[in-house]
Amino acid sequence: VQYDQTKFPGAEHLTAAELDALSADRPILLRHSNGHASAANSAALRAAGIAPDEADPEGGEFVRDASGRLTGVLLERAHEIVTSRAPEPSLEEMVAAIMEAGRLLSSLGITCAADMMTGRWDLDRELTAYRLASERGCPIRLRLALQWNEVLGPKGMDPDRLREHVSAMNSDLCRVIGLKIFADGAIGSATAAIHGRYKTTGGQGSLIYSPDRLKEMVLAGHERGWSIIIHSIGDRATDLVMDALEATDDPARHRIEHVMILSDDQIERLRRLGCTVTLQPEFLARFGHAYRAQLPDDVWPKLKRVRSLLDAGVPLALNTDRPIVPGLPELGLETAVRRPSGFDSREEIRPEEAELGWTEWAAAANGDHGQGRLAPGCWADLRLYDSPGGALREVWRNGEPVWRDGRPLV
C-alpha cells in the first residue's frame, strides 16, 4: 500500500500511533508513493528488529517526535532497512514476477525495460532470475543496473561470479548496463537535497553519502570500467554528482537520473561534462500537487527542464520510473509536449523530439546505440495500431509478435 502525505492536511505523515489504532499486533508498512520513505506501525518496527533507541543509519532517518520517541516515519536508508526485513522471494517466484511484469509492459507497447535497483534482495539470485526469464521467453528486453554496494561494497559479489553471470546472458535479451548509486532522496518526502528549503519541513533534504564518499564510489566504479548511473533529484545533490563525475577522466561514460531542479549554470556544466541525463515528464502530471506543496513558488514551475537541456546539447533520454508512476508511454509523451498547468511551458518539446526521447535516445542511454529506429540492421520492435491514433493491436519484438488483441503470445 502506498501513501502520499502531501495530500493530507498540513502535509503530515501517518504515524505509528495512528497505524497501531488499526492493528497493534499485525505489522503494517505503508510505502510512500515516491519509494523513498514509509510509515510503519509498532509491530512492523518490532518485526524488523528496530529498537526504541535505534541509531539513524548513514543516509537515512528514523524520525522521532519532540520527546525522542520513534514516530514510525522512515526516510531513505531507514526505510530500506525496514522494508528489506520482509521475507525474500524464492528464485522461481522472482522468475514468475519478471515474466508477469514483462507481459504487462508488453501490453502497453513497451519492448525494453531496466531494473534500476538490481540486487535489492540478493544479487546472485536476481541475476539468475533475470537470465532464466529471458531464456523462458520474457517478451521485453531486460537491462540491469546493479546496486553499487552489491558489487563494490565490503560484501560485494565475487568478481569471477559476476563475470559468470554476465557471460551466461544473451546480451540482446538481458544485459547489465552499469552500477547504480543514490545521491539523494525525493521531493515528495522532502529528502531530495536542495539549495533552498522545503515549505513543509524548512529543511534542505538529505545526502545519502558525504561528498567525499560519493566521489570515492564514482571513481572506484569508473576505474573498474563501469558506467555509473546516479539518482540525483535536488540541485544541491546534482552539484556534488557533477563534482564526482568531473573527477573522472571520462564523465561522458556515465549517466544521471532525474536532475529535476537545474539552474542555467548547471545545465551548461552538464553540457561540458557530456554525461547523459534521463528525465521522467510523467512526474509532473502525477506529482504536481506534491511539488507545489514542498518547493518554493519560483522553483516548482521549472522542474524537468527538457527544452533547455536539449537546446544546450546535453545527451538526453526519457523514461518513466515505473512503478513510481504507472508508466504509460502516451502520458509521458503528452506531458513532455504539453506540460501541466502552472509548469513553465517554455520547457515543452516537439512531438518528434519526445518520440526520439523514448526510442533512439533511450536505447543509447542503455548502451544500445543505433537502436530504437526503423532502419536496416535495427531491432524490429514495433507497435501496430488499428488506425492513426486508434487502439493498440499488436506489439512485436525483434520481428516477432509478442502481444496481440489483448493477450500475450509468449
Short mmCIF file of C-alpha atoms in Angstrom, two decimals:
data_model
loop_
_atom_site.label_atom_id
_atom_site.label_comp_id
_atom_site.label_asym_id
_atom_site.label_seq_id
_atom_site.Cartn_x
_atom_site.Cartn_y
_atom_site.Cartn_z
CA VAL A 1 0.00 0.00 0.00
CA GLN A 2 1.37 3.44 -0.94
CA TYR A 3 0.60 6.84 0.53
CA ASP A 4 1.48 10.50 -0.04
CA GLN A 5 1.50 12.79 2.96
CA THR A 6 1.31 15.92 0.79
CA LYS A 7 -2.35 15.02 0.12
CA PHE A 8 -3.14 15.24 3.86
CA PRO A 9 -3.92 18.47 5.76
CA GLY A 10 -0.65 20.10 6.76
CA ALA A 11 1.30 17.50 4.75
CA GLU A 12 1.73 15.45 7.93
CA HIS A 13 2.99 11.86 7.69
CA LEU A 14 0.97 8.99 9.12
CA THR A 15 2.46 7.79 12.41
CA ALA A 16 2.94 4.51 14.22
CA ALA A 17 0.34 5.57 16.78
CA GLU A 18 -2.28 6.09 14.07
CA LEU A 19 -1.43 2.77 12.41
CA ASP A 20 -1.39 1.00 15.79
CA ALA A 21 -5.03 2.02 16.16
CA LEU A 22 -5.76 -0.14 13.10
CA SER A 23 -3.73 -3.09 14.39
CA ALA A 24 -1.36 -3.29 17.32
CA ASP A 25 -0.24 -6.84 16.50
CA ARG A 26 -0.19 -7.19 12.71
CA PRO A 27 2.79 -5.44 11.04
CA ILE A 28 1.71 -2.55 8.81
CA LEU A 29 4.14 -0.82 6.47
CA LEU A 30 2.90 1.86 4.08
CA ARG A 31 5.33 2.65 1.28
CA HIS A 32 5.49 6.27 0.15
CA SER A 33 4.45 6.79 -3.46
CA ASN A 34 7.95 8.04 -4.35
CA GLY A 35 9.67 4.94 -2.95
CA HIS A 36 11.96 6.92 -0.63
CA ALA A 37 10.04 6.72 2.64
CA SER A 38 7.48 4.66 4.50
CA ALA A 39 5.32 4.69 7.62
CA ALA A 40 5.33 1.68 9.96
CA ASN A 41 3.30 0.68 12.96
CA SER A 42 4.94 -0.54 16.16
CA ALA A 43 4.52 -4.21 15.20
CA ALA A 44 6.38 -3.65 11.92
CA LEU A 45 9.22 -1.89 13.72
CA ARG A 46 9.47 -4.78 16.17
CA ALA A 47 9.37 -7.36 13.38
CA ALA A 48 12.21 -5.54 11.65
CA GLY A 49 14.27 -5.50 14.87
CA ILE A 50 14.24 -1.71 15.23
CA ALA A 51 14.96 -0.82 18.86
CA PRO A 52 13.44 2.28 20.51
CA ASP A 53 16.93 3.80 20.69
CA GLU A 54 17.94 2.70 17.16
CA ALA A 55 20.61 4.99 15.73
CA ASP A 56 19.99 6.66 12.39
CA PRO A 57 21.85 4.97 9.54
CA GLU A 58 24.09 6.93 7.21
CA GLY A 59 21.86 8.49 4.57
CA GLY A 60 18.60 7.88 6.42
CA GLU A 61 16.48 8.76 9.45
CA PHE A 62 14.19 7.05 11.92
CA VAL A 63 12.03 10.11 12.54
CA ARG A 64 11.31 10.93 16.21
CA ASP A 65 8.88 13.22 17.96
CA ALA A 66 9.78 16.04 20.36
CA SER A 67 10.20 13.53 23.21
CA GLY A 68 12.59 11.36 21.20
CA ARG A 69 10.15 8.51 20.51
CA LEU A 70 10.03 6.82 17.12
CA THR A 71 7.11 8.13 15.06
CA GLY A 72 7.18 5.23 12.61
CA VAL A 73 8.18 7.51 9.73
CA LEU A 74 11.19 6.08 7.89
CA LEU A 75 13.25 8.15 5.48
CA GLU A 76 15.69 6.87 2.84
CA ARG A 77 18.14 4.31 4.27
CA ALA A 78 15.95 3.76 7.36
CA HIS A 79 13.05 2.92 5.03
CA GLU A 80 15.29 0.47 3.13
CA ILE A 81 16.42 -1.26 6.33
CA VAL A 82 12.85 -1.97 7.45
CA THR A 83 11.49 -2.95 4.04
CA SER A 84 14.43 -5.32 3.48
CA ARG A 85 13.41 -7.34 6.55
CA ALA A 86 10.35 -8.70 4.71
CA PRO A 87 10.57 -12.36 3.61
CA GLU A 88 12.66 -12.75 0.46
CA PRO A 89 11.10 -14.28 -2.66
CA SER A 90 12.43 -17.59 -3.95
CA LEU A 91 14.21 -17.89 -7.29
CA GLU A 92 11.11 -19.25 -9.02
CA GLU A 93 8.95 -16.51 -7.50
CA MET A 94 11.38 -13.95 -8.91
CA VAL A 95 11.28 -15.52 -12.36
CA ALA A 96 7.47 -15.63 -12.30
CA ALA A 97 7.31 -11.97 -11.24
CA ILE A 98 9.68 -10.90 -14.04
CA MET A 99 7.66 -12.81 -16.61
CA GLU A 100 4.40 -11.27 -15.39
CA ALA A 101 5.90 -7.76 -15.38
CA GLY A 102 7.19 -8.36 -18.90
CA ARG A 103 3.72 -9.35 -20.12
CA LEU A 104 2.16 -6.29 -18.51
CA LEU A 105 4.72 -3.90 -20.03
CA SER A 106 4.37 -5.61 -23.39
CA SER A 107 0.62 -4.94 -23.28
CA LEU A 108 1.47 -1.24 -23.02
CA GLY A 109 3.63 -1.43 -26.13
CA ILE A 110 6.93 -1.48 -24.25
CA THR A 111 9.68 -3.80 -25.54
CA CYS A 112 12.60 -2.90 -23.25
CA ALA A 113 12.79 -2.04 -19.54
CA ALA A 114 15.55 -1.56 -16.99
CA ASP A 115 15.65 -2.67 -13.36
CA MET A 116 17.45 0.27 -11.77
CA MET A 117 17.90 -1.43 -8.37
CA THR A 118 19.09 -4.92 -9.23
CA GLY A 119 20.38 -6.51 -6.05
CA ARG A 120 17.60 -5.23 -3.80
CA TRP A 121 17.14 -8.73 -2.38
CA ASP A 122 20.03 -10.96 -3.38
CA LEU A 123 22.17 -10.07 -6.39
CA ASP A 124 23.21 -13.62 -7.24
CA ARG A 125 19.61 -14.87 -7.21
CA GLU A 126 18.28 -11.83 -9.08
CA LEU A 127 20.82 -12.14 -11.89
CA THR A 128 19.92 -15.82 -12.23
CA ALA A 129 16.21 -14.96 -12.26
CA TYR A 130 16.59 -12.35 -14.98
CA ARG A 131 18.64 -14.70 -17.15
CA LEU A 132 16.11 -17.51 -16.72
CA ALA A 133 13.21 -15.18 -17.50
CA SER A 134 14.90 -14.03 -20.70
CA GLU A 135 15.55 -17.66 -21.69
CA ARG A 136 11.92 -18.61 -20.99
CA GLY A 137 10.57 -16.01 -23.38
CA CYS A 138 10.08 -12.83 -21.38
CA PRO A 139 8.52 -10.52 -24.01
CA ILE A 140 10.67 -7.49 -23.15
CA ARG A 141 14.41 -6.88 -23.30
CA LEU A 142 15.91 -6.63 -19.81
CA ARG A 143 18.56 -4.09 -18.81
CA LEU A 144 20.02 -4.26 -15.30
CA ALA A 145 21.64 -1.54 -13.20
CA LEU A 146 23.35 -3.24 -10.26
CA GLN A 147 23.43 -1.53 -6.88
CA TRP A 148 26.96 -0.26 -6.27
CA ASN A 149 27.26 -1.78 -2.79
CA GLU A 150 26.31 -5.23 -4.09
CA VAL A 151 29.25 -5.17 -6.48
CA LEU A 152 31.97 -2.97 -4.98
CA GLY A 153 30.90 -2.75 -1.33
CA PRO A 154 32.56 -4.73 1.50
CA LYS A 155 30.22 -7.67 0.91
CA GLY A 156 30.03 -7.27 -2.85
CA MET A 157 29.73 -10.21 -5.21
CA ASP A 158 32.90 -12.09 -6.13
CA PRO A 159 34.06 -10.61 -9.49
CA ASP A 160 34.51 -14.05 -11.03
CA ARG A 161 30.95 -14.98 -10.10
CA LEU A 162 29.65 -11.75 -11.62
CA ARG A 163 31.55 -12.43 -14.83
CA GLU A 164 29.95 -15.89 -14.97
CA HIS A 165 26.51 -14.33 -14.76
CA VAL A 166 27.27 -11.76 -17.47
CA SER A 167 28.82 -14.28 -19.87
CA ALA A 168 25.80 -16.61 -19.48
CA MET A 169 23.33 -13.94 -20.62
CA ASN A 170 22.16 -13.36 -24.17
CA SER A 171 23.15 -9.70 -24.19
CA ASP A 172 20.46 -8.80 -26.72
CA LEU A 173 17.74 -10.04 -24.37
CA CYS A 174 19.30 -9.47 -20.93
CA ARG A 175 22.31 -7.31 -20.10
CA VAL A 176 23.99 -5.44 -17.23
CA ILE A 177 24.28 -1.73 -18.09
CA GLY A 178 26.10 -0.29 -15.08
CA LEU A 179 26.21 0.39 -11.35
CA LYS A 180 23.53 2.42 -9.55
CA ILE A 181 24.17 4.97 -6.80
CA PHE A 182 21.59 7.09 -4.97
CA ALA A 183 22.89 10.59 -4.19
CA ASP A 184 19.74 11.94 -2.52
CA GLY A 185 16.05 11.34 -1.92
CA ALA A 186 12.83 12.67 -3.46
CA ILE A 187 10.84 15.90 -3.40
CA GLY A 188 7.56 14.46 -2.11
CA SER A 189 9.21 13.21 1.08
CA ALA A 190 11.36 16.37 1.37
CA THR A 191 14.52 14.28 1.15
CA ALA A 192 15.94 15.41 -2.21
CA ALA A 193 18.99 17.57 -1.42
CA ILE A 194 18.20 21.15 -2.49
CA HIS A 195 19.90 24.51 -2.11
CA GLY A 196 16.67 26.13 -0.95
CA ARG A 197 14.31 24.96 1.78
CA TYR A 198 11.16 22.89 1.79
CA LYS A 199 7.88 24.57 2.65
CA THR A 200 6.74 21.70 4.87
CA THR A 201 9.89 20.98 6.88
CA GLY A 202 12.14 24.01 6.50
CA GLY A 203 14.95 21.56 5.76
CA GLN A 204 17.19 21.08 2.74
CA GLY A 205 16.78 17.35 2.21
CA SER A 206 19.25 14.51 2.60
CA LEU A 207 22.50 13.41 1.04
CA ILE A 208 22.82 9.64 1.03
CA TYR A 209 26.62 9.87 1.11
CA SER A 210 29.08 12.58 2.05
CA PRO A 211 30.61 14.43 -0.92
CA ASP A 212 33.96 12.69 -0.40
CA ARG A 213 32.37 9.25 -0.15
CA LEU A 214 30.27 9.83 -3.27
CA LYS A 215 33.39 10.80 -5.19
CA GLU A 216 35.23 7.72 -3.93
CA MET A 217 32.39 5.46 -5.08
CA VAL A 218 32.19 7.02 -8.53
CA LEU A 219 35.95 6.78 -9.02
CA ALA A 220 36.04 3.17 -7.82
CA GLY A 221 33.42 2.16 -10.36
CA HIS A 222 34.90 4.26 -13.12
CA GLU A 223 38.38 2.84 -12.68
CA ARG A 224 36.96 -0.69 -12.98
CA GLY A 225 35.35 0.15 -16.29
CA TRP A 226 31.75 0.53 -15.14
CA SER A 227 29.18 3.03 -16.32
CA ILE A 228 27.85 4.76 -13.20
CA ILE A 229 24.15 5.67 -13.06
CA ILE A 230 23.39 8.18 -10.30
CA HIS A 231 19.99 9.12 -8.89
CA SER A 232 20.05 12.88 -8.25
CA ILE A 233 16.89 14.95 -7.93
CA GLY A 234 17.82 18.09 -5.96
CA ASP A 235 20.11 20.80 -7.31
CA ARG A 236 22.42 20.52 -4.28
CA ALA A 237 22.89 16.80 -4.90
CA THR A 238 23.43 17.36 -8.62
CA ASP A 239 26.27 19.80 -7.92
CA LEU A 240 28.02 17.11 -5.89
CA VAL A 241 27.32 14.44 -8.52
CA MET A 242 28.90 16.65 -11.18
CA ASP A 243 31.91 17.18 -8.89
CA ALA A 244 32.31 13.40 -8.67
CA LEU A 245 31.95 12.87 -12.42
CA GLU A 246 34.36 15.69 -13.14
CA ALA A 247 36.99 13.85 -11.11
CA THR A 248 36.97 11.01 -13.68
CA ASP A 249 38.80 11.14 -16.99
CA ASP A 250 35.63 10.40 -18.98
CA PRO A 251 32.43 11.87 -17.47
CA ALA A 252 30.55 11.14 -20.70
CA ARG A 253 30.60 7.41 -19.87
CA HIS A 254 28.18 7.98 -17.01
CA ARG A 255 24.53 8.95 -16.54
CA ILE A 256 22.42 10.98 -14.10
CA GLU A 257 18.78 10.10 -13.37
CA HIS A 258 16.09 12.76 -12.77
CA VAL A 259 18.01 16.11 -12.32
CA MET A 260 14.67 17.72 -11.55
CA ILE A 261 15.94 21.09 -10.30
CA LEU A 262 18.53 22.76 -12.53
CA SER A 263 19.94 26.24 -12.93
CA ASP A 264 21.26 27.62 -16.22
CA ASP A 265 24.81 27.26 -14.90
CA GLN A 266 24.20 23.61 -14.02
CA ILE A 267 22.84 22.90 -17.49
CA GLU A 268 25.95 24.42 -19.04
CA ARG A 269 28.13 22.32 -16.76
CA LEU A 270 26.24 19.17 -17.78
CA ARG A 271 26.92 20.07 -21.39
CA ARG A 272 30.65 20.34 -20.71
CA LEU A 273 30.69 17.00 -18.88
CA GLY A 274 28.89 15.25 -21.73
CA CYS A 275 27.14 12.72 -19.46
CA THR A 276 23.65 11.51 -20.35
CA VAL A 277 20.70 12.66 -18.26
CA THR A 278 17.35 10.87 -18.14
CA LEU A 279 14.10 12.62 -17.28
CA GLN A 280 10.56 11.47 -16.44
CA PRO A 281 7.99 14.01 -17.72
CA GLU A 282 5.12 11.97 -16.30
CA PHE A 283 6.22 13.02 -12.80
CA LEU A 284 4.79 16.49 -13.47
CA ALA A 285 1.35 15.05 -14.20
CA ARG A 286 1.35 12.60 -11.27
CA PHE A 287 3.11 14.57 -8.52
CA GLY A 288 2.46 18.21 -9.36
CA HIS A 289 0.49 18.62 -6.12
CA ALA A 290 3.49 17.42 -4.08
CA TYR A 291 5.92 19.73 -5.86
CA ARG A 292 3.66 22.71 -5.18
CA ALA A 293 3.34 21.72 -1.52
CA GLN A 294 7.06 21.20 -1.00
CA LEU A 295 9.00 23.67 -3.16
CA PRO A 296 9.15 27.47 -3.32
CA ASP A 297 6.88 29.04 -5.93
CA ASP A 298 9.83 30.19 -8.04
CA VAL A 299 11.24 26.63 -8.19
CA TRP A 300 8.50 24.07 -8.90
CA PRO A 301 7.28 25.56 -12.22
CA LYS A 302 10.74 25.00 -13.73
CA LEU A 303 11.12 21.32 -12.84
CA LYS A 304 12.24 18.95 -15.62
CA ARG A 305 13.93 21.45 -17.95
CA VAL A 306 13.76 19.26 -21.04
CA ARG A 307 13.78 22.06 -23.64
CA SER A 308 16.72 23.85 -22.03
CA LEU A 309 18.75 20.63 -21.82
CA LEU A 310 18.10 19.81 -25.46
CA ASP A 311 18.94 23.32 -26.61
CA ALA A 312 22.21 23.18 -24.66
CA GLY A 313 23.19 19.92 -26.37
CA VAL A 314 23.08 17.72 -23.26
CA PRO A 315 22.68 14.00 -24.17
CA LEU A 316 19.14 13.17 -23.10
CA ALA A 317 16.77 10.23 -22.69
CA LEU A 318 13.20 9.99 -21.42
CA ASN A 319 11.72 7.21 -19.30
CA THR A 320 9.03 6.60 -16.66
CA ASP A 321 10.49 5.22 -13.39
CA ARG A 322 7.64 2.73 -13.10
CA PRO A 323 6.30 1.68 -10.56
CA ILE A 324 6.68 5.13 -9.02
CA VAL A 325 4.23 6.16 -11.75
CA PRO A 326 2.04 3.91 -13.93
CA GLY A 327 4.48 4.48 -16.78
CA LEU A 328 2.11 4.85 -19.72
CA PRO A 329 4.21 5.96 -22.73
CA GLU A 330 1.34 8.06 -24.10
CA LEU A 331 1.06 10.13 -20.90
CA GLY A 332 4.81 10.68 -20.77
CA LEU A 333 4.85 11.84 -24.39
CA GLU A 334 1.88 14.13 -23.82
CA THR A 335 3.42 15.67 -20.69
CA ALA A 336 6.73 16.34 -22.43
CA VAL A 337 4.91 18.13 -25.25
CA ARG A 338 2.24 19.89 -23.14
CA ARG A 339 3.31 20.46 -19.56
CA PRO A 340 0.55 20.62 -16.91
CA SER A 341 -0.92 23.98 -15.94
CA GLY A 342 1.48 26.08 -13.88
CA PHE A 343 4.66 24.44 -15.16
CA ASP A 344 6.83 26.60 -17.40
CA SER A 345 5.60 25.98 -20.97
CA ARG A 346 8.95 27.15 -22.35
CA GLU A 347 10.32 23.74 -21.35
CA GLU A 348 7.96 21.87 -23.69
CA ILE A 349 9.46 19.91 -26.59
CA ARG A 350 8.16 18.94 -30.02
CA PRO A 351 6.32 15.61 -30.54
CA GLU A 352 9.10 14.24 -32.73
CA GLU A 353 11.67 15.06 -30.04
CA ALA A 354 9.56 13.32 -27.39
CA GLU A 355 9.32 10.22 -29.58
CA LEU A 356 13.11 10.19 -30.00
CA GLY A 357 13.47 10.53 -26.23
CA TRP A 358 11.63 7.23 -25.65
CA THR A 359 13.16 5.37 -28.59
CA GLU A 360 16.57 6.17 -30.09
CA TRP A 361 17.82 8.33 -27.22
CA ALA A 362 16.55 5.91 -24.59
CA ALA A 363 18.26 3.00 -26.35
CA ALA A 364 21.54 4.92 -26.42
CA ALA A 365 21.27 5.66 -22.68
CA ASN A 366 21.12 1.90 -22.07
CA GLY A 367 24.13 1.27 -24.29
CA ASP A 368 22.01 0.02 -27.21
CA HIS A 369 23.47 2.56 -29.61
CA GLY A 370 21.89 2.80 -33.04
CA GLN A 371 18.71 1.05 -31.97
CA GLY A 372 15.24 2.49 -31.47
CA ARG A 373 14.94 3.33 -35.19
CA LEU A 374 13.11 1.91 -38.19
CA ALA A 375 16.21 1.19 -40.26
CA PRO A 376 18.12 -1.78 -41.71
CA GLY A 377 20.08 -3.63 -39.03
CA CYS A 378 17.90 -2.38 -36.15
CA TRP A 379 15.63 -4.45 -33.95
CA ALA A 380 12.19 -4.85 -35.46
CA ASP A 381 10.42 -3.70 -32.28
CA LEU A 382 7.06 -2.36 -33.42
CA ARG A 383 3.70 -1.17 -32.13
CA LEU A 384 0.81 -1.65 -34.56
CA TYR A 385 -2.48 0.27 -34.23
CA ASP A 386 -5.82 -0.35 -35.87
CA SER A 387 -5.82 3.24 -37.16
CA PRO A 388 -3.91 6.50 -36.64
CA GLY A 389 -4.49 7.43 -33.01
CA GLY A 390 -6.53 4.28 -32.51
CA ALA A 391 -6.24 1.22 -30.30
CA LEU A 392 -3.03 -0.76 -29.90
CA ARG A 393 -3.48 -4.10 -31.69
CA GLU A 394 -0.06 -5.75 -31.81
CA VAL A 395 3.40 -5.46 -30.24
CA TRP A 396 6.42 -7.00 -31.97
CA ARG A 397 9.89 -7.61 -30.59
CA ASN A 398 12.76 -8.48 -32.90
CA GLY A 399 10.41 -9.19 -35.81
CA GLU A 400 8.09 -11.50 -33.86
CA PRO A 401 4.70 -10.69 -32.33
CA VAL A 402 4.66 -10.89 -28.51
CA TRP A 403 1.22 -9.38 -27.84
CA ARG A 404 -1.92 -9.25 -29.95
CA ASP A 405 -5.54 -8.18 -29.39
CA GLY A 406 -5.35 -8.01 -25.63
CA ARG A 407 -3.39 -11.18 -24.91
CA PRO A 408 0.28 -12.13 -24.59
CA LEU A 409 1.73 -14.54 -27.15
CA VAL A 410 4.68 -15.68 -25.01
#
